Tab-separated table of C-alpha atoms in Angstrom:
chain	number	residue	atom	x	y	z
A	164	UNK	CA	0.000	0.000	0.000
A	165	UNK	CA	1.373	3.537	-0.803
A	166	UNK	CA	2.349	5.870	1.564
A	167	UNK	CA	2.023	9.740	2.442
A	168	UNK	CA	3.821	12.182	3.574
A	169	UNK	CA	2.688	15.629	3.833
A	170	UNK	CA	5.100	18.635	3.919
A	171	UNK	CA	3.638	21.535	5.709
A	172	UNK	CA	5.779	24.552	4.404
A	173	UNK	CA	6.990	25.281	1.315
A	174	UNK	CA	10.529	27.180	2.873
A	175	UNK	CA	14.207	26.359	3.296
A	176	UNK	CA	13.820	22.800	5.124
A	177	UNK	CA	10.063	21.836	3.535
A	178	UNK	CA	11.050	22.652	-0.417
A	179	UNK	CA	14.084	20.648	-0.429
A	180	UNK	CA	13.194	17.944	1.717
A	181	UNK	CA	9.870	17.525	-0.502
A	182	UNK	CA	12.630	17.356	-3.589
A	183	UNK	CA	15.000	14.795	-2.380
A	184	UNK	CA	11.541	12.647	-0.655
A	185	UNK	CA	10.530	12.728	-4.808
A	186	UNK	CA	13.619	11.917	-5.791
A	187	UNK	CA	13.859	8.721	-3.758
A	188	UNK	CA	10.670	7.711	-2.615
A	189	UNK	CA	9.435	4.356	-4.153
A	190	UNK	CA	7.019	4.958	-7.531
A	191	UNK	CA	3.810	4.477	-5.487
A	192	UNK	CA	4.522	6.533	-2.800
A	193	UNK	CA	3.043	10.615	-2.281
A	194	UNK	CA	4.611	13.313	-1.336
A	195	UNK	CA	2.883	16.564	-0.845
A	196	UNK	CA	3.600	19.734	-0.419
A	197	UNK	CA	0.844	22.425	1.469
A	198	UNK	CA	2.056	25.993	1.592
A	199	UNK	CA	-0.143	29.413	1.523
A	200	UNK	CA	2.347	31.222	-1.460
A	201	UNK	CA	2.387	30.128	-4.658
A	202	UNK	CA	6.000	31.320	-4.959
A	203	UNK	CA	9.151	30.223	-3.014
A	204	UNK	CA	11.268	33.367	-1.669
A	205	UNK	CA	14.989	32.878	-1.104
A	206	UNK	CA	14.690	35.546	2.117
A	207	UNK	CA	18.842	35.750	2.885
A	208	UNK	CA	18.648	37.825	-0.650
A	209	UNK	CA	15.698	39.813	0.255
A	210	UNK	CA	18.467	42.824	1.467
A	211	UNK	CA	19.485	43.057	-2.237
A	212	UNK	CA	16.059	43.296	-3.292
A	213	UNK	CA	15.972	46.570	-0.743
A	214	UNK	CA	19.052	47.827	-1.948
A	215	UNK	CA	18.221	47.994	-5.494
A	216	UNK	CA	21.109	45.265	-6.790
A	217	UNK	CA	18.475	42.649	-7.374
A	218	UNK	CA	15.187	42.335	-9.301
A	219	UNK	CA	12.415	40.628	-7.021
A	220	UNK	CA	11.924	38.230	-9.731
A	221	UNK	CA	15.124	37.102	-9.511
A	222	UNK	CA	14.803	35.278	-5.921
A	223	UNK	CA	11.420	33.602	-6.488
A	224	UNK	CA	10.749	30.445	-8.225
A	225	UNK	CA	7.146	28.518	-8.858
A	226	UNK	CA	6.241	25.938	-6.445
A	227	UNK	CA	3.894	24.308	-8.534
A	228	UNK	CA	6.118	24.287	-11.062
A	229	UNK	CA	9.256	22.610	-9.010
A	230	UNK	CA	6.670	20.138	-8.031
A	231	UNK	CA	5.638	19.231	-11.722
A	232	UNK	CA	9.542	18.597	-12.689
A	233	UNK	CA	10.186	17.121	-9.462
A	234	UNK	CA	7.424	14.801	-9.026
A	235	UNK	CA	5.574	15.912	-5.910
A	236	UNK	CA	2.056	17.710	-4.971
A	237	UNK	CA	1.989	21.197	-4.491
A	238	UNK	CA	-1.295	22.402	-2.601
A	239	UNK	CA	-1.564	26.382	-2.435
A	240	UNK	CA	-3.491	26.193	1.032
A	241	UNK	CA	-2.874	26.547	4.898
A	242	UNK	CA	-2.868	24.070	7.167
A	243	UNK	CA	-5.510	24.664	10.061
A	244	UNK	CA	-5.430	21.523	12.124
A	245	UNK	CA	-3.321	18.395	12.383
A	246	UNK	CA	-4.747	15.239	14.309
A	247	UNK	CA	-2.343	13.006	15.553
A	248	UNK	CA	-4.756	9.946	16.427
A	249	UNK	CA	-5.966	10.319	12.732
A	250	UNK	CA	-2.999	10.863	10.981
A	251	UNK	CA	-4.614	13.654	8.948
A	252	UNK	CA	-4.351	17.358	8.624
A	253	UNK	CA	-7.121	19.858	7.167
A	254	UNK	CA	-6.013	22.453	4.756
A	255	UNK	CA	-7.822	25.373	3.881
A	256	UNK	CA	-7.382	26.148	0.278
A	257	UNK	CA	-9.577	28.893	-2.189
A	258	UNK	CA	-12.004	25.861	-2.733
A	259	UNK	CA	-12.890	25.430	0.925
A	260	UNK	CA	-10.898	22.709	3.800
A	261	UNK	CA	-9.892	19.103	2.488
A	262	UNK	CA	-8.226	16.839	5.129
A	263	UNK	CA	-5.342	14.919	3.732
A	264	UNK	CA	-4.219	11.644	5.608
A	265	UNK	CA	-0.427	10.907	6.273
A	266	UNK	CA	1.772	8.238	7.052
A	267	UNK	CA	4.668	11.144	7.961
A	268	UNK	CA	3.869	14.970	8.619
A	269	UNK	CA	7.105	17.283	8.456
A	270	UNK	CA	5.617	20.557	9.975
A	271	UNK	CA	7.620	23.909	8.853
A	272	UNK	CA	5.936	26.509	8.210
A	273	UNK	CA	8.174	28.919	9.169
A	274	UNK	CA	7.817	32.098	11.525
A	275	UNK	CA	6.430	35.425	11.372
A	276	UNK	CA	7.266	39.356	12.351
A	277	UNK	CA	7.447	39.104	16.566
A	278	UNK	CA	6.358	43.151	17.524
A	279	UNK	CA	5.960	41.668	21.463
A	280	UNK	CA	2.951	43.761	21.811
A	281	UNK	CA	4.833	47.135	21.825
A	282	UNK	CA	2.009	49.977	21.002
A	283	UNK	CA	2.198	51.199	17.685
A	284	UNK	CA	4.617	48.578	16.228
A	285	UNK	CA	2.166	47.228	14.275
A	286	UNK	CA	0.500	49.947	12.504
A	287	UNK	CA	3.759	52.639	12.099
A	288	UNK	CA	6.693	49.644	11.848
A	289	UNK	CA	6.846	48.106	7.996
A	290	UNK	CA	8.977	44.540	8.933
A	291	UNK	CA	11.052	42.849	6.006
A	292	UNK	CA	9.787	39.382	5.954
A	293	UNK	CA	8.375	39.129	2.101
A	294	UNK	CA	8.245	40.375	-1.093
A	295	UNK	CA	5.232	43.402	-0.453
A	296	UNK	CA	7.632	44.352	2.762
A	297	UNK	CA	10.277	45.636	0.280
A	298	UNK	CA	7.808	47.457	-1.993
A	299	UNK	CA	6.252	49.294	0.637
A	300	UNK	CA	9.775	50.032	1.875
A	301	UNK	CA	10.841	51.524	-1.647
A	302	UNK	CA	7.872	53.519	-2.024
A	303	UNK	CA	8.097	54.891	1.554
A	304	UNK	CA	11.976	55.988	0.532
A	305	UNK	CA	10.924	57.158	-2.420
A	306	UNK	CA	7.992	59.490	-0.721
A	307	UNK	CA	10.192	60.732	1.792
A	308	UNK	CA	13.138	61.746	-1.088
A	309	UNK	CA	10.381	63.466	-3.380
A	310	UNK	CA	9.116	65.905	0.280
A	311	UNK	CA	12.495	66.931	0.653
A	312	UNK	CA	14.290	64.378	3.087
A	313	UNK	CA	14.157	63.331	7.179
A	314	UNK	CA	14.639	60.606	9.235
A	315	UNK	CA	15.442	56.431	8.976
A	316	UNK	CA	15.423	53.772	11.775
A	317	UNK	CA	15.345	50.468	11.493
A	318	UNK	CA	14.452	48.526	14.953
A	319	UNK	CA	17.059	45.483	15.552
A	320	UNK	CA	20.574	45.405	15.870
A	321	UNK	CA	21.069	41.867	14.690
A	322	UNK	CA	22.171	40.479	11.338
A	323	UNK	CA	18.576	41.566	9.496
A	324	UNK	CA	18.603	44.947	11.042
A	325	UNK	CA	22.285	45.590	10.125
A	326	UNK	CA	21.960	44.285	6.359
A	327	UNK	CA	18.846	46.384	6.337
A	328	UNK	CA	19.764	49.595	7.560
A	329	UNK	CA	23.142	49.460	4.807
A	330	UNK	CA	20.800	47.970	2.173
A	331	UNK	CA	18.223	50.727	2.621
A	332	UNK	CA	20.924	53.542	2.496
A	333	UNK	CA	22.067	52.456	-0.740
A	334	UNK	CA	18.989	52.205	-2.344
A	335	UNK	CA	18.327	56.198	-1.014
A	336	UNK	CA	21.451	56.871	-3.002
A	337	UNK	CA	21.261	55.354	-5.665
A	338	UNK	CA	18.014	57.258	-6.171
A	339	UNK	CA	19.579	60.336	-5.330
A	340	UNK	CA	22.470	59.768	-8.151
A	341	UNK	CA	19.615	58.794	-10.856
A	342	UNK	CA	17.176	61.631	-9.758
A	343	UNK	CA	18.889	65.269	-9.849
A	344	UNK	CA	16.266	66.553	-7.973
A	345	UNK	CA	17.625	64.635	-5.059
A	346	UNK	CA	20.859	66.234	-5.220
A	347	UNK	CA	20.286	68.115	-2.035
A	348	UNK	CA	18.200	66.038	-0.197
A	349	UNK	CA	19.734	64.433	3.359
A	350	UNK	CA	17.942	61.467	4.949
A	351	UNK	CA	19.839	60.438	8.384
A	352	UNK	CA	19.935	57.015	9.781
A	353	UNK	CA	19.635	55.367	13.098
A	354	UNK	CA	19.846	51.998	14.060
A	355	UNK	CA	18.197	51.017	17.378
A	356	UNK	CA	19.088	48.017	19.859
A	357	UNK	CA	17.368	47.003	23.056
A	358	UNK	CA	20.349	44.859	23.848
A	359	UNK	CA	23.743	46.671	25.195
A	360	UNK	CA	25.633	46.034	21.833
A	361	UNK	CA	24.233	44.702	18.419
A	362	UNK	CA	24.435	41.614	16.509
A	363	UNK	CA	24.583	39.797	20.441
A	364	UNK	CA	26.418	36.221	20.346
A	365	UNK	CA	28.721	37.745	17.910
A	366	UNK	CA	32.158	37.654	18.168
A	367	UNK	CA	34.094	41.030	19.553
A	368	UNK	CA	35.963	41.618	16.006
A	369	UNK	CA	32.809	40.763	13.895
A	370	UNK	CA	30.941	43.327	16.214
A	371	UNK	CA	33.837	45.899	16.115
A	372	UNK	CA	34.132	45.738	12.497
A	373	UNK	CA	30.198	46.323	11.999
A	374	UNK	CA	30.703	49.559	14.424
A	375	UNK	CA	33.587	50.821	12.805
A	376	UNK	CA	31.337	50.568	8.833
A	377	UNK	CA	28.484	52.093	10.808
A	378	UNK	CA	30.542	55.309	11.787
A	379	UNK	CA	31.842	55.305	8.897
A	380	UNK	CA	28.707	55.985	6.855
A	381	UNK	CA	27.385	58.254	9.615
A	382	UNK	CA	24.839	55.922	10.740
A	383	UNK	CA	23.716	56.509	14.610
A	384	UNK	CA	23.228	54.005	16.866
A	385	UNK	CA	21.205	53.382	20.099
A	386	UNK	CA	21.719	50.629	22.543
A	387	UNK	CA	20.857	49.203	25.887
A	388	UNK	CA	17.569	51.200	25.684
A	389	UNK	CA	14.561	49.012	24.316
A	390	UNK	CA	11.427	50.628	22.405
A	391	UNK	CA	8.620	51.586	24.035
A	392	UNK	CA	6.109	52.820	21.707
A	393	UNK	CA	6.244	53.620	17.880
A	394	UNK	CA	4.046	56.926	16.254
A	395	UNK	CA	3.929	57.915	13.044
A	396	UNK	CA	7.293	59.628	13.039
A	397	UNK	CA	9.083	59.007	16.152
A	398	UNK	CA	10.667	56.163	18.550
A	399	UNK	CA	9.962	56.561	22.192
A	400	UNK	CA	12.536	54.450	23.875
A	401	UNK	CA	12.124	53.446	27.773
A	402	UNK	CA	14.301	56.422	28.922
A	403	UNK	CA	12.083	58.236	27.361
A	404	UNK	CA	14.582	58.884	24.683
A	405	UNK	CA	12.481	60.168	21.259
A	406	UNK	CA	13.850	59.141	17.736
A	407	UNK	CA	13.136	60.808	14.884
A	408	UNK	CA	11.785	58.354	12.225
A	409	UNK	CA	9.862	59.043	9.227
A	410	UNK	CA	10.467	55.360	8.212
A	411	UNK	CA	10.395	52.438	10.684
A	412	UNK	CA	11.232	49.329	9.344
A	413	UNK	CA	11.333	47.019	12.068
A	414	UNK	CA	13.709	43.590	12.567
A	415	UNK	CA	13.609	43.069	16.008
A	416	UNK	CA	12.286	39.438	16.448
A	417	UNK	CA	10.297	36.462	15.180
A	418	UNK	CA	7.853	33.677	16.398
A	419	UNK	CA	6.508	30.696	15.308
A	420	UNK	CA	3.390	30.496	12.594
A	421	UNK	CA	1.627	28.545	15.190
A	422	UNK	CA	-0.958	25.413	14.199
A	423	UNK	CA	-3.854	23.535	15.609
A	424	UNK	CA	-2.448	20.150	17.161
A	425	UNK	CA	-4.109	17.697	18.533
A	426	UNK	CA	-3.652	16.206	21.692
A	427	UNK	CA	-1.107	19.418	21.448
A	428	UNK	CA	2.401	18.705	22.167
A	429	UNK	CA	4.905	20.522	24.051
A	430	UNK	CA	6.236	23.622	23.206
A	431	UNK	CA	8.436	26.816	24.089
A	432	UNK	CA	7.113	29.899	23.481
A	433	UNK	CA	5.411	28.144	20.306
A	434	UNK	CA	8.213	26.597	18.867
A	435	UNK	CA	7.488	22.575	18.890
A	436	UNK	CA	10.066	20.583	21.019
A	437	UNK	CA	11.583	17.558	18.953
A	438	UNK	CA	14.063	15.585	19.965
A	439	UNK	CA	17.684	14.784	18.359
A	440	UNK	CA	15.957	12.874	14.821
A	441	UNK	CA	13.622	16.151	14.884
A	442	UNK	CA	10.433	14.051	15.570
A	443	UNK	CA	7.208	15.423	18.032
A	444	UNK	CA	6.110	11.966	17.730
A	445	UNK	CA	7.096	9.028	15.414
A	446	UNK	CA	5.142	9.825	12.504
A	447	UNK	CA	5.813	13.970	13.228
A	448	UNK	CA	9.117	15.809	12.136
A	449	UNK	CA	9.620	19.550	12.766
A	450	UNK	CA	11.862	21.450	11.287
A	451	UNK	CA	13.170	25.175	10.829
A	452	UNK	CA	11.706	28.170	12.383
A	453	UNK	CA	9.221	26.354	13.609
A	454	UNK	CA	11.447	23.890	15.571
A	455	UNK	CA	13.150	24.403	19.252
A	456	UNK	CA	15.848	22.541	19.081
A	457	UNK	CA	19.209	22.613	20.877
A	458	UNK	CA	22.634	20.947	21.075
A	459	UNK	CA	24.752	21.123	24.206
A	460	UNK	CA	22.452	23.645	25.546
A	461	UNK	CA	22.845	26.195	22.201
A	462	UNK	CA	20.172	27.013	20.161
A	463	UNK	CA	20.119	26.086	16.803
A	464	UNK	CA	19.818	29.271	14.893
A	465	UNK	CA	16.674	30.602	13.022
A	466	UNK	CA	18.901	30.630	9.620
A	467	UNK	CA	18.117	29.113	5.936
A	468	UNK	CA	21.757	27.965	6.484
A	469	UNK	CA	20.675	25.513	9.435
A	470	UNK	CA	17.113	24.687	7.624
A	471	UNK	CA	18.953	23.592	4.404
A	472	UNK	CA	21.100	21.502	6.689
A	473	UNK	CA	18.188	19.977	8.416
A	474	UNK	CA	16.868	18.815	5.113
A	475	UNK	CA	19.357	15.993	4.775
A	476	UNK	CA	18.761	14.423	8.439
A	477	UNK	CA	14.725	14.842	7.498
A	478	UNK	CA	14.822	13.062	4.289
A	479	UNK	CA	16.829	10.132	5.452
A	480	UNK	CA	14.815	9.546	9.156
A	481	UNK	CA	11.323	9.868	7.049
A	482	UNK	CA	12.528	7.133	4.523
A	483	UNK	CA	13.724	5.167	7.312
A	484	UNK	CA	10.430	5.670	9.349
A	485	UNK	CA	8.565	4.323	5.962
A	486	UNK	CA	10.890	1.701	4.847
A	487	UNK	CA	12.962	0.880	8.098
A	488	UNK	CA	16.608	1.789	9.355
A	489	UNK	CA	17.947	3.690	11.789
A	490	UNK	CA	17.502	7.426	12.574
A	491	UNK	CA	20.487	9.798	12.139
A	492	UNK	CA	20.519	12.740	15.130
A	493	UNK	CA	20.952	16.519	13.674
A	494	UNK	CA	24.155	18.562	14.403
A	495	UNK	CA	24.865	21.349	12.595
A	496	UNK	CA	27.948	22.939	10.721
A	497	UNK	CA	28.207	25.949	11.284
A	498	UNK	CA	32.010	27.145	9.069
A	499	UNK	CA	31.079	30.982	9.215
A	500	UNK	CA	28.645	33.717	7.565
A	501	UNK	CA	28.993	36.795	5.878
A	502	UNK	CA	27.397	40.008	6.780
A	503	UNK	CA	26.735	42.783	3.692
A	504	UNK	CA	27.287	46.515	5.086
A	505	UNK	CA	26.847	48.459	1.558
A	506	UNK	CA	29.087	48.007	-0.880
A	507	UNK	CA	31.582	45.774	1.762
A	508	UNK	CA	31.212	42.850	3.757
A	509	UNK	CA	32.615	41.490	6.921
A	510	UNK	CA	33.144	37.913	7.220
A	511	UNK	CA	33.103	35.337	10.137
A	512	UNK	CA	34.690	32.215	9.178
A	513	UNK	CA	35.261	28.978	11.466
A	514	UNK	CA	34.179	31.302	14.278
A	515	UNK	CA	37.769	32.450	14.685
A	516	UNK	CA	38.667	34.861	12.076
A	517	UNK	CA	36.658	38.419	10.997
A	518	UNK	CA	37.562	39.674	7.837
A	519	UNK	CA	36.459	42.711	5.919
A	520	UNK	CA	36.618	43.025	2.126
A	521	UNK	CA	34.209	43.895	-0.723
A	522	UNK	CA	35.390	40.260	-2.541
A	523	UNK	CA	32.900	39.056	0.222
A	524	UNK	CA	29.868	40.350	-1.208
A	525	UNK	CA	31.126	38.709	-4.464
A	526	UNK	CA	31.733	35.339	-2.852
A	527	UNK	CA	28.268	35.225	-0.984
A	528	UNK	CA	26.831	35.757	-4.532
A	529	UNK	CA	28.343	32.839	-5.966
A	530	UNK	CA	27.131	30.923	-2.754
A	531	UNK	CA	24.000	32.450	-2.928
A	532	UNK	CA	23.550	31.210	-6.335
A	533	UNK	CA	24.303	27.954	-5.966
A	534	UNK	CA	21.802	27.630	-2.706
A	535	UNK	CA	18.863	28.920	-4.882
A	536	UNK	CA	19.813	26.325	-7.612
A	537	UNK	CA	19.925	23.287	-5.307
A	538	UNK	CA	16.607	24.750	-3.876
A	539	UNK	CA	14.538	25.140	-6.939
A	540	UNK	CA	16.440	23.124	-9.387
């Protein structure tokens, strides 16, 4: 008798893992795919896409078509319940709920923009999570140019919030050196931290080399002093410190897309607690952002670089739960990342050496590139 399994999440972890599960399922077997975009979004490239060096298009590919070449279901639909004593999950698609049965369920759908409940984050903050985020951005840059200049913040001094606040200054420019009539316009820049320094769990150099580009391109920071409320244009820190900000883009935090489950399993803070094969139960796997997962008391990181890596442990402990074998636990390898600041980057490599050199921003191209490719094909 054929077997199921049903992918919830179309990202990182669930595209390729429903790719290689195609690849070497038996003939007989299913393997679908349920996720609410039609389109998959390589997000570590979405900071070009603010910039202005890449074309939206160019960091999207068709689900349903990866799924036609590739030999797997694609189902444009959200999943709104899964239950475990069934083995089925219902999906809500444009043509009303259908409940799918499964033999496995790998659940990753992903996270979403955390604003903690801070008044006015929701309504004056524009977070950089998708495709629209970047458009509104754009336009808002593009407003603010066109009445003459004022004031920039983005919310978040970790990686996002870095890359964004560099990506979003060269896009302002390059407007300015297309547009004459934004010759004399000035647009300042702050970047604002709750924690005492940025990019925390960093190491000293990396976080010292990040400074030192900051200063450089006259871009103010605040630390140690969380927000407290958002308006239209200002940021009222806790001091009661008040930030001019005309544009708020905020990339302070994420949490889990949470989903019906029942009985409902354990969880932190949303994020579903797996253990070292990244099952919930034996016929669950979780994976990604929406996985809490740790090894020797660290946190796996919320990165495409740790979801891609995931992937490979997934696809061989669900064949092995279908056919038989042994599990294989998930570690991670994490060799280093590279950080874009404009028209530079600073690299971390082997956790032991910071460099900084615009041949980086070449180099995580090529990478880049080849990611996308073994994603979509």
């Amino acid at each position: 008798m054929s077997k199921r399994i049903v992918i919830i999440g179309g990202g990182f972890a669930g595209l390729l893992t429903a790719r290689n599960l195609a690849r070497r399922c038996r003939s007989d077997e299913k393997v679908f795919l349920v996720d609410k975009k039609p389109r998959f979004l390589f997000t570590p490239w979405l900071v070009d896409v603010l910039a202005g060096d890449l074309k939206i298009e160019a960091i999207t590919h068709s689900i349903n078509e990866i799924a036609k070449r590739c030999g797997f279901s694609f189902i444009q639909g959200t999943m709104k319940e899964a239950v475990r004593a069934e083995h089925r999950v219902i999906v809500e698609t444009a043509n009303g709920e259908t409940s799918i049965g499964y033999d496995v369920l790998l659940l990753c759908q992903g996270a979403r923009t955390a604003f903690y409940g801070i008044p006015g984050t929701t309504t004056c903050c524009m977070p950089l999570k998708v495709e629209e985020d970047v458009e509104r951005i754009h336009l808002a840059t593009q407003t603010l140019l066109s009445k003459g200049g004022g004031s920039v913040a983005v919310i978040g001094g970790g990686p996002t919030g870095v890359e964004a606040i560099f990506s979003l200054k060269r896009y302002a420019e390059k407007l300015t050196r297309e547009n004459p009539a934004f010759n004399k316009v000035k647009l300042t820049y702050t970047l604002v931290q709750a924690a005492p320094q940025i990019l925390p769990g960093l190491s000293t150099s990396l976080v010292h080399a990040v400074l030192t580009e900051l200063k450089d391109a006259a871009i103010e920071i605040s630390v140690g002093d969380p927000v407290a409320q958002v308006e239209d244009h200002m940021i009222i820190t806790n001091s009661g410190r008040k930030i001019s900000s005309d544009i708020t883009v905020w990339a302070a935090g994420i949490e889990a897309n949470k989903v019906a489950i029942e009985p409902e399993p354990e969880n932190k803070q949303g994020y579903l607690v797996v253990d070292n094969y990244m099952r919930l139960d034996d016929a669950i796997f979780v994976a990604g952002d929406t996985a809490s997962f740790g090894l020797k008391g660290a946190t796996i990181p919320k990165m495409a670089q740790a979801a891609m890596q995931m992937s490979d442990v997934l696809t061989r402990n669900i064949l092995s739960v279908l056919y038989g074998g042994d599990l294989k636990p998930f570690t991670i390898e994490n060799k280093g990342f590279i950080i874009t600041l404009g028209t530079t980057a600073v690299a971390s490599l082997f956790h032991r050496f910071t460099i900084k050199s615009p041949l980086f921003m070449l180099l995580r191209g090529i990478f880049y590139r080849a990611k996308f490719k073994q994603i979509v094909g």
